[in-house]
PDB file of C-alpha atoms in Angstrom:
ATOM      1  CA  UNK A  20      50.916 145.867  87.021  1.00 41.00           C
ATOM      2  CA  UNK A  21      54.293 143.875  87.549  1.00 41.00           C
ATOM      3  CA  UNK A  22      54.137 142.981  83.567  1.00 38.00           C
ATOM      4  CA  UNK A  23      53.536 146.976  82.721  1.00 38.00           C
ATOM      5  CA  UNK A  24      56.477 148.040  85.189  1.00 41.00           C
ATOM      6  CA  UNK A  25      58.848 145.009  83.937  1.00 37.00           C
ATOM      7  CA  UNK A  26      58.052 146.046  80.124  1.00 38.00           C
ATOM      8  CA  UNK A  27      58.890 150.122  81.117  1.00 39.00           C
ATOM      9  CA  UNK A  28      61.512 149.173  82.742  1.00 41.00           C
ATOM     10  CA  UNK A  29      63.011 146.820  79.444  1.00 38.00           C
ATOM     11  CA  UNK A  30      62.269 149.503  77.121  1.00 42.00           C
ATOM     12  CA  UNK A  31      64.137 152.225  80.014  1.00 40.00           C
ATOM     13  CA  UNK A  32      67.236 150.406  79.547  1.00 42.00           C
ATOM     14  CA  UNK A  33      66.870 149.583  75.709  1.00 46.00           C
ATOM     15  CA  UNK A  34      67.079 153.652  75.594  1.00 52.00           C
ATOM     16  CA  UNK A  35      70.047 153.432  78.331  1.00 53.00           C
ATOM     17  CA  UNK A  36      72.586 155.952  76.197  1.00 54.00           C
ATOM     18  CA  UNK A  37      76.448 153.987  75.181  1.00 75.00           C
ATOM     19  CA  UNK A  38      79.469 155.089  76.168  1.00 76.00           C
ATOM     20  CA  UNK A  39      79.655 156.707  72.860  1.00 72.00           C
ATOM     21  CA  UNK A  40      76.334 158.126  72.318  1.00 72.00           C
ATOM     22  CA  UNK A  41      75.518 161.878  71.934  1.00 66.00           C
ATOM     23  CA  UNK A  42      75.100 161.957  75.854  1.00 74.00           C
ATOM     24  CA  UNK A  43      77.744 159.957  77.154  1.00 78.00           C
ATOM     25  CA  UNK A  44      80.924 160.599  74.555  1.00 79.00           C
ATOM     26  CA  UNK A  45      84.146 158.883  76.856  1.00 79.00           C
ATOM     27  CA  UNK A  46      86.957 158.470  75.112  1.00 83.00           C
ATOM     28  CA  UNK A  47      87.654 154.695  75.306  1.00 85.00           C
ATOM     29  CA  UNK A  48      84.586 152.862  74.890  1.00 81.00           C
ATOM     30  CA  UNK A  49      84.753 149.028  74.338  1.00 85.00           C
ATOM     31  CA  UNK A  50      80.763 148.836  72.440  1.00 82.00           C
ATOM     32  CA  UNK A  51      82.653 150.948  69.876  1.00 82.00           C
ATOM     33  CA  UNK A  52      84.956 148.270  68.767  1.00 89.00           C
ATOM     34  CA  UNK A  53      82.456 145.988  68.861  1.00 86.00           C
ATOM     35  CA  UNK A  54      79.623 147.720  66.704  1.00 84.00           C
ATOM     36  CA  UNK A  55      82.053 149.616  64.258  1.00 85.00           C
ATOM     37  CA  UNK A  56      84.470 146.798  63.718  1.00 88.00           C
ATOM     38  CA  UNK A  57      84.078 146.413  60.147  1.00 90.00           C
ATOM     39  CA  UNK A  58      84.400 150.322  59.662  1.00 90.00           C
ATOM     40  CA  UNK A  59      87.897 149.835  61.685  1.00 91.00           C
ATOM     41  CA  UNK A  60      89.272 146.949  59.621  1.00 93.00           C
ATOM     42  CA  UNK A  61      88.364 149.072  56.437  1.00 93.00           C
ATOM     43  CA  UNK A  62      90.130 152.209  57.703  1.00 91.00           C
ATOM     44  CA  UNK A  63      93.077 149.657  58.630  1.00 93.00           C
ATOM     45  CA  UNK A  64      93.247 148.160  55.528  1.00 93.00           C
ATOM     46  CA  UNK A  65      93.403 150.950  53.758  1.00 93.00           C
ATOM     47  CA  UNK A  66      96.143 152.505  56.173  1.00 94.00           C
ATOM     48  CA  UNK A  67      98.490 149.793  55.482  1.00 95.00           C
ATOM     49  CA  UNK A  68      97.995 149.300  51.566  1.00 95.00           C
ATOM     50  CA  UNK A  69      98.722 153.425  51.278  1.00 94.00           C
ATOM     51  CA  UNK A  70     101.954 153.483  54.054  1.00 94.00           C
ATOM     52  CA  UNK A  71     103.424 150.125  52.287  1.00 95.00           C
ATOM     53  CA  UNK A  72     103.323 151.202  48.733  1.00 95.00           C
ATOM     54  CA  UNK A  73     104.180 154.546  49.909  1.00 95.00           C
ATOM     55  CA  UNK A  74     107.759 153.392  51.221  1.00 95.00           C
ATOM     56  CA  UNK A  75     108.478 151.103  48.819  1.00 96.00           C
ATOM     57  CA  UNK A  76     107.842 153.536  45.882  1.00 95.00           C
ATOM     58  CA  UNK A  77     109.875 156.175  47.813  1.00 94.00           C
ATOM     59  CA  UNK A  78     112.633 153.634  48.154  1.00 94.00           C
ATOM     60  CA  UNK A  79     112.608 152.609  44.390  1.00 95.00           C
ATOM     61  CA  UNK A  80     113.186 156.383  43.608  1.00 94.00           C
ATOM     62  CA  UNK A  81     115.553 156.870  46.146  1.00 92.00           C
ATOM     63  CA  UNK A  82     118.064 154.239  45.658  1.00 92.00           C
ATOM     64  CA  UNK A  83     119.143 155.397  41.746  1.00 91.00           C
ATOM     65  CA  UNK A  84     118.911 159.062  43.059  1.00 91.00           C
ATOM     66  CA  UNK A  85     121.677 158.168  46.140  1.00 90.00           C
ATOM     67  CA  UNK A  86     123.635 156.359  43.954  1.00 89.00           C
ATOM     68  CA  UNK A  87     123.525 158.966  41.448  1.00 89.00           C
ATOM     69  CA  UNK A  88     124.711 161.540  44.683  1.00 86.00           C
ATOM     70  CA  UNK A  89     127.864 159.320  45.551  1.00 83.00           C
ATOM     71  CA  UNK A  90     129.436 160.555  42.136  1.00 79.00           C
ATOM     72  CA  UNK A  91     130.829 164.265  43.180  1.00 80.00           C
ATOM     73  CA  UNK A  92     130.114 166.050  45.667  1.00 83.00           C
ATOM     74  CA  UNK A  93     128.169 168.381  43.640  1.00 86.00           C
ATOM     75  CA  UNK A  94     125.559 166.314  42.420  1.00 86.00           C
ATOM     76  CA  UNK A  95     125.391 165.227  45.968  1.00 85.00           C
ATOM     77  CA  UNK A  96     124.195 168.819  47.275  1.00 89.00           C
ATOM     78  CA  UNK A  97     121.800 169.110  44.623  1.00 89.00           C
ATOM     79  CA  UNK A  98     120.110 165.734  45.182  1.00 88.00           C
ATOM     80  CA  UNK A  99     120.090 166.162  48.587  1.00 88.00           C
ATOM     81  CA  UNK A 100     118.689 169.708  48.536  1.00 89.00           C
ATOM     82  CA  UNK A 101     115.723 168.503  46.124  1.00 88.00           C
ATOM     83  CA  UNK A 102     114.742 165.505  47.988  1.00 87.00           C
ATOM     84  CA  UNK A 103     114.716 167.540  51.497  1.00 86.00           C
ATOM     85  CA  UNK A 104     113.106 170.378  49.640  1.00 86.00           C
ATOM     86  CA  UNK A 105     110.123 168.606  49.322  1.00 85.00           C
ATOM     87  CA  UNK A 106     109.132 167.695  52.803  1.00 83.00           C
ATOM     88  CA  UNK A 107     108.945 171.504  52.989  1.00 85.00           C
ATOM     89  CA  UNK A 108     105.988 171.357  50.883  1.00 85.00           C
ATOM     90  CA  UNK A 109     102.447 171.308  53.189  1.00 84.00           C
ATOM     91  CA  UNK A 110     100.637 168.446  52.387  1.00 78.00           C
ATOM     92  CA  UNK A 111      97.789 171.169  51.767  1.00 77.00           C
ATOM     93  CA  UNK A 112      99.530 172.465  49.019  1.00 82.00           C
ATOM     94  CA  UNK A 113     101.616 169.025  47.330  1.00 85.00           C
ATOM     95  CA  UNK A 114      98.452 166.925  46.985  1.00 85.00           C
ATOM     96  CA  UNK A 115      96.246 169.722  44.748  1.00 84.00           C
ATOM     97  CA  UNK A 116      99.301 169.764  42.603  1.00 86.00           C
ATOM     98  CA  UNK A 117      99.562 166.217  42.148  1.00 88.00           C
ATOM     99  CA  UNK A 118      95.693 165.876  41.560  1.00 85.00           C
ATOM    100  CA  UNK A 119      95.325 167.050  38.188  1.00 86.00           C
ATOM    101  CA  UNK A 120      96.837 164.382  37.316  1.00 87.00           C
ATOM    102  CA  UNK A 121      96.174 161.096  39.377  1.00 86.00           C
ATOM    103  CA  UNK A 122      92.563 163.015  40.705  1.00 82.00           C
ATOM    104  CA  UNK A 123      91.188 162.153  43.996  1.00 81.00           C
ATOM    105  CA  UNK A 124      92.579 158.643  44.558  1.00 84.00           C
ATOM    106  CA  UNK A 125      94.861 156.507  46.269  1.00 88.00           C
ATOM    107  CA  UNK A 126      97.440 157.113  43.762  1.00 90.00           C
ATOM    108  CA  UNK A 127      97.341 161.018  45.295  1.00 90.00           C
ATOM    109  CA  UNK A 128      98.130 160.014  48.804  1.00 91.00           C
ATOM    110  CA  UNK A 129     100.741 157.284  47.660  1.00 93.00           C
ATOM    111  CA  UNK A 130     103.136 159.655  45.172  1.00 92.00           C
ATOM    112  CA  UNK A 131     102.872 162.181  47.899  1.00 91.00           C
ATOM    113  CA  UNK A 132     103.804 160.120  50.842  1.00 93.00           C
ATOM    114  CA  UNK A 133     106.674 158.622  48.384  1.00 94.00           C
ATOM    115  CA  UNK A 134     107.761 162.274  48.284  1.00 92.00           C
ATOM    116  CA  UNK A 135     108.017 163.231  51.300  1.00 92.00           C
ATOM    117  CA  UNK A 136     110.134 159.765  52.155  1.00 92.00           C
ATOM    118  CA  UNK A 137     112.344 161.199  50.068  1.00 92.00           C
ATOM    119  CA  UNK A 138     114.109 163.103  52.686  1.00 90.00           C
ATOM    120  CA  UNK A 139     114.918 160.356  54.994  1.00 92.00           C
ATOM    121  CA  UNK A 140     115.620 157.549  52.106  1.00 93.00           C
ATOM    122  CA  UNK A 141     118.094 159.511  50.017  1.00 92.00           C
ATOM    123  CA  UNK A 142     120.032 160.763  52.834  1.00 91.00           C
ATOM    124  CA  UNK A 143     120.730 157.546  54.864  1.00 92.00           C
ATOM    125  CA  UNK A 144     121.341 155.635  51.610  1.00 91.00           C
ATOM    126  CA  UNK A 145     124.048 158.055  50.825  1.00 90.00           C
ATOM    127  CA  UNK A 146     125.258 158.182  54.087  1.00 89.00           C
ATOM    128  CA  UNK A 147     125.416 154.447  53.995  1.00 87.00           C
ATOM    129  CA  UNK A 148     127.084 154.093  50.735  1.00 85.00           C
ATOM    130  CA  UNK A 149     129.788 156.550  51.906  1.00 85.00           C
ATOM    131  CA  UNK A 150     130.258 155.178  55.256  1.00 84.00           C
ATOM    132  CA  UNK A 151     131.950 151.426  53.252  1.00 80.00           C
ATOM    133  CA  UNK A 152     135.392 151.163  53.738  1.00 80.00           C
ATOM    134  CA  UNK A 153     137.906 152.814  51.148  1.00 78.00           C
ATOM    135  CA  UNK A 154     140.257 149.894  51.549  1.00 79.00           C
ATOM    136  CA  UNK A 155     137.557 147.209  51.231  1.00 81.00           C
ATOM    137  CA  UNK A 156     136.520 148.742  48.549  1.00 77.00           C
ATOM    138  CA  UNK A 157     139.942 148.979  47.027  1.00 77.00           C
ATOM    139  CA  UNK A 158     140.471 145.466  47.590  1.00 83.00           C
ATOM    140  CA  UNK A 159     137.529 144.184  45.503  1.00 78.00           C
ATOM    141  CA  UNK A 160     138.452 146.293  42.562  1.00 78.00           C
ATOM    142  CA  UNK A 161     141.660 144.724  43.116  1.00 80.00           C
ATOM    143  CA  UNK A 162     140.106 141.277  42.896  1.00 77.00           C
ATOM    144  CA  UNK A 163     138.367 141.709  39.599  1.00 76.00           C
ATOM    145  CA  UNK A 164     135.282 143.054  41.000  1.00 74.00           C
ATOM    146  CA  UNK A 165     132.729 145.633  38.804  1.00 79.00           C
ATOM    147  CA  UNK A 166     131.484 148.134  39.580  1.00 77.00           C
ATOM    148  CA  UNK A 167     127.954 146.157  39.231  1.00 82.00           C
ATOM    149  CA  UNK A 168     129.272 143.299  41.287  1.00 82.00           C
ATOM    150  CA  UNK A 169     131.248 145.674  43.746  1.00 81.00           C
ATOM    151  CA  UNK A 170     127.835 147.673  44.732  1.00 82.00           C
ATOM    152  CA  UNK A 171     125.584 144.087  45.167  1.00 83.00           C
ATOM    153  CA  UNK A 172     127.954 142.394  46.692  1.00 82.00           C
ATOM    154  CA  UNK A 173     130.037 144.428  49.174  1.00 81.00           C
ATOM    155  CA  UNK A 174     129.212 148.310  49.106  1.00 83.00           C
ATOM    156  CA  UNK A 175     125.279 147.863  49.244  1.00 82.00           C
ATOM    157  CA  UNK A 176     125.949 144.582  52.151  1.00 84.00           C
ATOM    158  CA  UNK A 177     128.123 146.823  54.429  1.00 86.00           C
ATOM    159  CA  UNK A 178     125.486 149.946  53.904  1.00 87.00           C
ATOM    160  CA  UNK A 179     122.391 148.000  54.300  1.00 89.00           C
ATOM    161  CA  UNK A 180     122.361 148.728  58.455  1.00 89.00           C
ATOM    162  CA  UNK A 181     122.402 152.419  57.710  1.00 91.00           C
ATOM    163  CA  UNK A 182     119.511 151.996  54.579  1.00 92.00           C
ATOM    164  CA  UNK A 183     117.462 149.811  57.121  1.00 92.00           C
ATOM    165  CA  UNK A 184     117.396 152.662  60.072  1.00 91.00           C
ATOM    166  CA  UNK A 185     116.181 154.732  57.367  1.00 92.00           C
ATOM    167  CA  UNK A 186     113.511 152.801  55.784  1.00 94.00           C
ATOM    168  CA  UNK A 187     112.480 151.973  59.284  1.00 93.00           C
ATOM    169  CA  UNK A 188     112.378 156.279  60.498  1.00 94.00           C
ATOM    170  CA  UNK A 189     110.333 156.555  57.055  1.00 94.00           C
ATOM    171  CA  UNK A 190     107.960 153.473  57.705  1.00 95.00           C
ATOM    172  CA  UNK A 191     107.192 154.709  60.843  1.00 94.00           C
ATOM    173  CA  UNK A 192     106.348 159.120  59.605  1.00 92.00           C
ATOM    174  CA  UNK A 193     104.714 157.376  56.425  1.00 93.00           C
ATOM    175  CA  UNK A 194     102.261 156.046  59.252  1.00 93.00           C
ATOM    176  CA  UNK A 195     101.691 159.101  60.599  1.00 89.00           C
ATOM    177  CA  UNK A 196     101.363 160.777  57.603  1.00 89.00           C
ATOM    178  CA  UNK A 197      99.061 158.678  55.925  1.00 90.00           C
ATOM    179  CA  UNK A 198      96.045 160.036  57.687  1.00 87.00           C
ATOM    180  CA  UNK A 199      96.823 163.392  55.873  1.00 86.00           C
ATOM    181  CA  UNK A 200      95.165 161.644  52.832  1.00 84.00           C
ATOM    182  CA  UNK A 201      91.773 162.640  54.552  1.00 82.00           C
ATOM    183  CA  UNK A 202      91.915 165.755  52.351  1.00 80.00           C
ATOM    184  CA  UNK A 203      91.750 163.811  49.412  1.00 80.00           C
ATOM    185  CA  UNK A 204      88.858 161.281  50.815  1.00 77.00           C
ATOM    186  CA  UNK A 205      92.157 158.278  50.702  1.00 83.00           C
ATOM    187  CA  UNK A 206      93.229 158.377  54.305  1.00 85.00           C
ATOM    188  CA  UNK A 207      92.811 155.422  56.089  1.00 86.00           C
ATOM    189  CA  UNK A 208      92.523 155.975  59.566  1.00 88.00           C
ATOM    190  CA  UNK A 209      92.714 159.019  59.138  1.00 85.00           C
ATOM    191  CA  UNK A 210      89.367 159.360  57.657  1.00 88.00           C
ATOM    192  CA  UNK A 211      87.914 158.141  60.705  1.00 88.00           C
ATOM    193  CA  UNK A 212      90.402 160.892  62.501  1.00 87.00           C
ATOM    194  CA  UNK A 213      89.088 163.822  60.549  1.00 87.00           C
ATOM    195  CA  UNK A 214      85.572 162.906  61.314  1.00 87.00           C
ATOM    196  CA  UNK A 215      85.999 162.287  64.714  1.00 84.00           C
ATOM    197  CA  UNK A 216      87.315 165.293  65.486  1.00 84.00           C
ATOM    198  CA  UNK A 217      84.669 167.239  63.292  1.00 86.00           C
ATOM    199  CA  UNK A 218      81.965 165.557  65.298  1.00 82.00           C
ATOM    200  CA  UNK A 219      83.934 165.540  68.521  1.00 82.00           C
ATOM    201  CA  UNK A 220      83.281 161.714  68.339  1.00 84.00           C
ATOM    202  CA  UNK A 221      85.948 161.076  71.480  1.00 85.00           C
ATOM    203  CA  UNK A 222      85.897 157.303  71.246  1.00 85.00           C
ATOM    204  CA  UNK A 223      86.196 157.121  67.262  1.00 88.00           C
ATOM    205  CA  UNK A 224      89.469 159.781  67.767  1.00 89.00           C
ATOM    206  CA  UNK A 225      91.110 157.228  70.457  1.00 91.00           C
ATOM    207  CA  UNK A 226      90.299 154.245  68.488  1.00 90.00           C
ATOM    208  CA  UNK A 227      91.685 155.286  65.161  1.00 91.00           C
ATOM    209  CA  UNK A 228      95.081 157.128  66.808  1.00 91.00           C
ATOM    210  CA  UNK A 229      95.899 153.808  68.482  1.00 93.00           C
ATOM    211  CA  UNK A 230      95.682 151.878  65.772  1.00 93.00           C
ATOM    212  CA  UNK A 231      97.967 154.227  63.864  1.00 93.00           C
ATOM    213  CA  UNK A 232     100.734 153.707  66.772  1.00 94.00           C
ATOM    214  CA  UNK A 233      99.858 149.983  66.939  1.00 95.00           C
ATOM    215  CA  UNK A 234     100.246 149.612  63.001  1.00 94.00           C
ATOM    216  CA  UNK A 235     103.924 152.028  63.465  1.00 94.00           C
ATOM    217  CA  UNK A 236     105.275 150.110  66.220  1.00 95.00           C
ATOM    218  CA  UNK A 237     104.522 146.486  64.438  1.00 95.00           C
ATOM    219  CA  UNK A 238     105.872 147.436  61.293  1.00 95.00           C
ATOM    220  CA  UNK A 239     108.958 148.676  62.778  1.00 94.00           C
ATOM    221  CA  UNK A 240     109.423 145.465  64.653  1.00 95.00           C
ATOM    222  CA  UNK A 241     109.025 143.601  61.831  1.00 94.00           C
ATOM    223  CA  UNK A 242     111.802 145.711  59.332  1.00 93.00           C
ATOM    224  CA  UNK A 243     113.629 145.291  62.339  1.00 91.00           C
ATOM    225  CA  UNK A 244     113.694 141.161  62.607  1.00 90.00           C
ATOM    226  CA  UNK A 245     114.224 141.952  58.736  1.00 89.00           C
ATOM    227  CA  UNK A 246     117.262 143.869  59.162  1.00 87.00           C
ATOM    228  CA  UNK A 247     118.497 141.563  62.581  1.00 86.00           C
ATOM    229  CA  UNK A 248     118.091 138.723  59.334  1.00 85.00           C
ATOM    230  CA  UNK A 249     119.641 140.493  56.682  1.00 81.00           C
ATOM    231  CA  UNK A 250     122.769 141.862  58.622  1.00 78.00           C
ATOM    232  CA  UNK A 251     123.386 139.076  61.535  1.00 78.00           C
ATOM    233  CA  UNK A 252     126.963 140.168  61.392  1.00 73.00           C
ATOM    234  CA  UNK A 253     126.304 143.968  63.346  1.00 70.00           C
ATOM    235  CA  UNK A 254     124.250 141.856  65.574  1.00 66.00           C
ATOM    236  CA  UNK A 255     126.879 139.733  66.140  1.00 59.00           C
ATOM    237  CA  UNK A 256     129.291 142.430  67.112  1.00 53.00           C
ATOM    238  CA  UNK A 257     127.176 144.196  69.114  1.00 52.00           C
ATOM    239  CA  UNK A 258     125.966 141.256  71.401  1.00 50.00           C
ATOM    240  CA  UNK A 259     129.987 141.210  71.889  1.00 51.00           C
ATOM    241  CA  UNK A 260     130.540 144.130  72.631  1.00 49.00           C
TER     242      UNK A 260
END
């Protein structure tokens, strides 16, 4: 009798729902990131592969196009206007159009992310080129300098504070944007957003959306001990000050 009762009672718990079963759906839940942890590593993964190449592609494009803005003010307008043009676009509509001809891969998500950096990248490395001295300028020309050698090693120097608060604003949207790629399968996290939602799968919603401000706020540190490393002189000055 005490065997029978012991065994019902085993099997009673055994069937005990989780905290993220179909009856009990909380939103944190700690058995979640236990039993889907290699789903969550995947999703991360993924995240950070499509958000890195994202910037730095969007950073390779914009640098030629800002210094290619810094020659009239003209040219400026029109590069400006294009590159913030873009981010108009709806992700629902800019990744069909770029799918005919990468198709439903990571490639999609990246060249649209890079796009939509755009925006932030061109603008604050024009705004940083502009903001070097005229008479610093004036005296390296004086000295011999190029116009090669001017731009490595004094205009793109004294900008670089300016480029890094923009690489760091675009890091950080890229992150958020990322999960967008769900539409195209290539999402990251956001994969495990867009299903969690779908399913109203509370703890898989929470899990994934604090990773995404987890990965942000990490990569932001880090450009930032890049930039603190780069530029110790502004640091300098402001620790004065």
């Amino acid at each position: 009798m005490s065997v029978a009762s012991a065994s019902s009672g085993s099997s009673a718990s055994a069937e005990q729902p989780t905290c993220y079963s179909a009856l009990v759906n909380d939103w944190f839940c700690k058995d979640y990131y236990i039993d889907r942890q290699d789903e969550l590593i995947a999703a991360t993964r993924e995240h950070l592969f499509i958000t890195v190449c994202a910037v730095v592609l969007g950073f390779l494009v914009a640098m030629p196009l800002a210094l290619l803005a810094r020659r009239s003010a003209r040219v400026e307008a029109v590069v400006l206007a294009l590159s913030t043009s873009v981010y108009t676009i709806p992700s629902l509509a800019l990744f069909p159009l770029i799918v005919p001809f990468t198709g439903l891969s990571r490639t999609t998500v990246i060249i649209g992310l890079a796009l939509y950096s755009l925006t932030i990248l061109v603008r604050n490395t024009t705004e940083g080129l502009r903001g070097v001295p005229d008479d610093v300028v004036e005296s390296a020309t004086g000295l011999g300098y190029s116009p090669r050698r001017l731009l490595w090693r004094i205009e793109l120097p004294l900008a670089l504070p300016v480029i890094m608060a923009g690489l760091r604003i675009a890091t950080v949207s890229t992150v958020a944007l990322t999960t967008v790629g769900a539409l195209v399968a290539y999402g990251g996290l956001g994969n495990l957003l867009y299903n969690g939602v779908r399913t109203e799968f509370r703890a898989q919603v929470m899990a994934a959306s604090l990773i995404c401000v987890a990965i942000a706020v990490l990569l932001d540190l880090l450009l930032l001990g890049v930039q603190k490393g780069l530029t110790p002189w502004t640091w300098g000055v402001r620790s004065r000050g």
